[in-house]
Amino acid sequence: VDKVDRQLRFARATSHISDMPELPEVEHAMQQFRAAAVGRTIARVRVLHKALERALPADAQQKLAGRTIRNVERRAKLQLVTLDDGSIIEVHFKMTGDWSFGAATDDIEHRERGRIELSDGTRVSLIDGRAFAVMRLHPPGELALPDLGLEPLSPEFTGAVLRDALAKRTIPIKQALLDQKVVSGLGNIYASEALWEAKISPERVSNKVTAAAADTLVAAIRTVLERAPAGRYYYEGTGETAEATDTAWRVYDREGEPCARCKTKIKRIVQGTRSTFYCAKCQK
Ligand SMILES: [Zn+2]
C-alpha cells in the first residue's frame, strides 16, 4: 500500500512540476554550491546542451576558465556566482534544474547540461530534465536585477512592510503573494501553504488585509518556508525522486483530502492561471 501511495503521490506531484523548484530547494542548492565552490578556481566549463549554449556561448565559457569563485548567493530564485574579476554568473533553475557534485573525471550524467570543472579536480554539474535552466555570464557591474521585494526570511520583512505593499492592491491576496515586488521568491506552493497556516482566504482582497492578519501572514510564511524539506524535488516522469517534498505540504496538491485542522475537504481553485489549494472552512 505504501508503494502504491508513493507512486500516486509522485504522479500528482509531477503534474504540478512547474511550481518547482521553489525557494527552499533553490536555497538548499545554492548552499551546496557555495560549500563546493567558493575559494576554488574554475579550470574549465563544459556546455553539453544547445539550449544552455545559447545562454553561455563559447566565448563566455572561455572567459570563465582561470577565474576564482569569490561568493555564491541567492536572490529570489536566482543564484549569483561572483568571480574574482567582479563578473557574475547568473543561474536560474527554471523548472527542473539542480546541481550535482562529483569528480571532474566522472562520466557525463543523465540529463547533465553543463559542467563547471574546478582546479581541485571536482565538478559542479547542472542537471536539468527540461533543459530550460540558464547560466549567464555578466561582465562586472552589468547585472541588472529586476525590481524585487524583500526576501521572505529577512528580518526586514515584517507585517507592516507587507501591509504597505498590499495597501494599493485590489487583487486577491494569493496573487499578490506571487508578485515579486511584494515579496521575492515566494512561489505558488508556499503561497497556498502560508495562507492556510495563517487561516486567511486566498480570495481575500489584498488591501483588506488587516495589520494583525499581515503580522500573522508574515509569521506563517516563515513557518512554511522553514518547515520545507531541503532535499531534492521530483524530476518529471522519470521516477527519480530522492525525498518526498510534498509530505510537508498541508494543502498544496491535496484537493479532496481532509484539512489537517478541521477535516473539511481541501478545495482547488485557479487564480491567475495558477492552482490554489485551501480550506474554505478555516480560511476566512
Ligand atoms: Zn480547515
CSV table of C-alpha atoms and ligand atoms in Angstrom, one decimal, residues 196 258-266 278-283, ligand 1:
chain,number,residue,atom,x,y,z
A,196,TRP,CA,-3.6,28.0,5.1
A,258,PRO,CA,-9.3,16.4,4.7
A,259,CYS,CA,-8.0,19.7,6.1
A,260,ALA,CA,-5.4,18.8,8.8
A,261,ARG,CA,-7.1,21.3,11.2
A,262,CYS,CA,-10.9,20.8,10.6
A,263,LYS,CA,-11.3,17.8,8.3
A,264,THR,CA,-13.1,19.8,5.7
A,265,LYS,CA,-12.1,18.7,2.2
A,266,ILE,CA,-9.4,20.8,0.6
A,278,TYR,CA,-7.2,25.9,0.5
A,279,CYS,CA,-9.7,25.1,3.2
A,280,ALA,CA,-12.9,27.1,2.7
A,281,LYS,CA,-13.9,26.5,6.4
A,282,CYS,CA,-10.9,27.6,8.3
A,283,GLN,CA,-9.5,30.2,5.9
B,1,ZN,ZN,-9.8,23.6,7.7
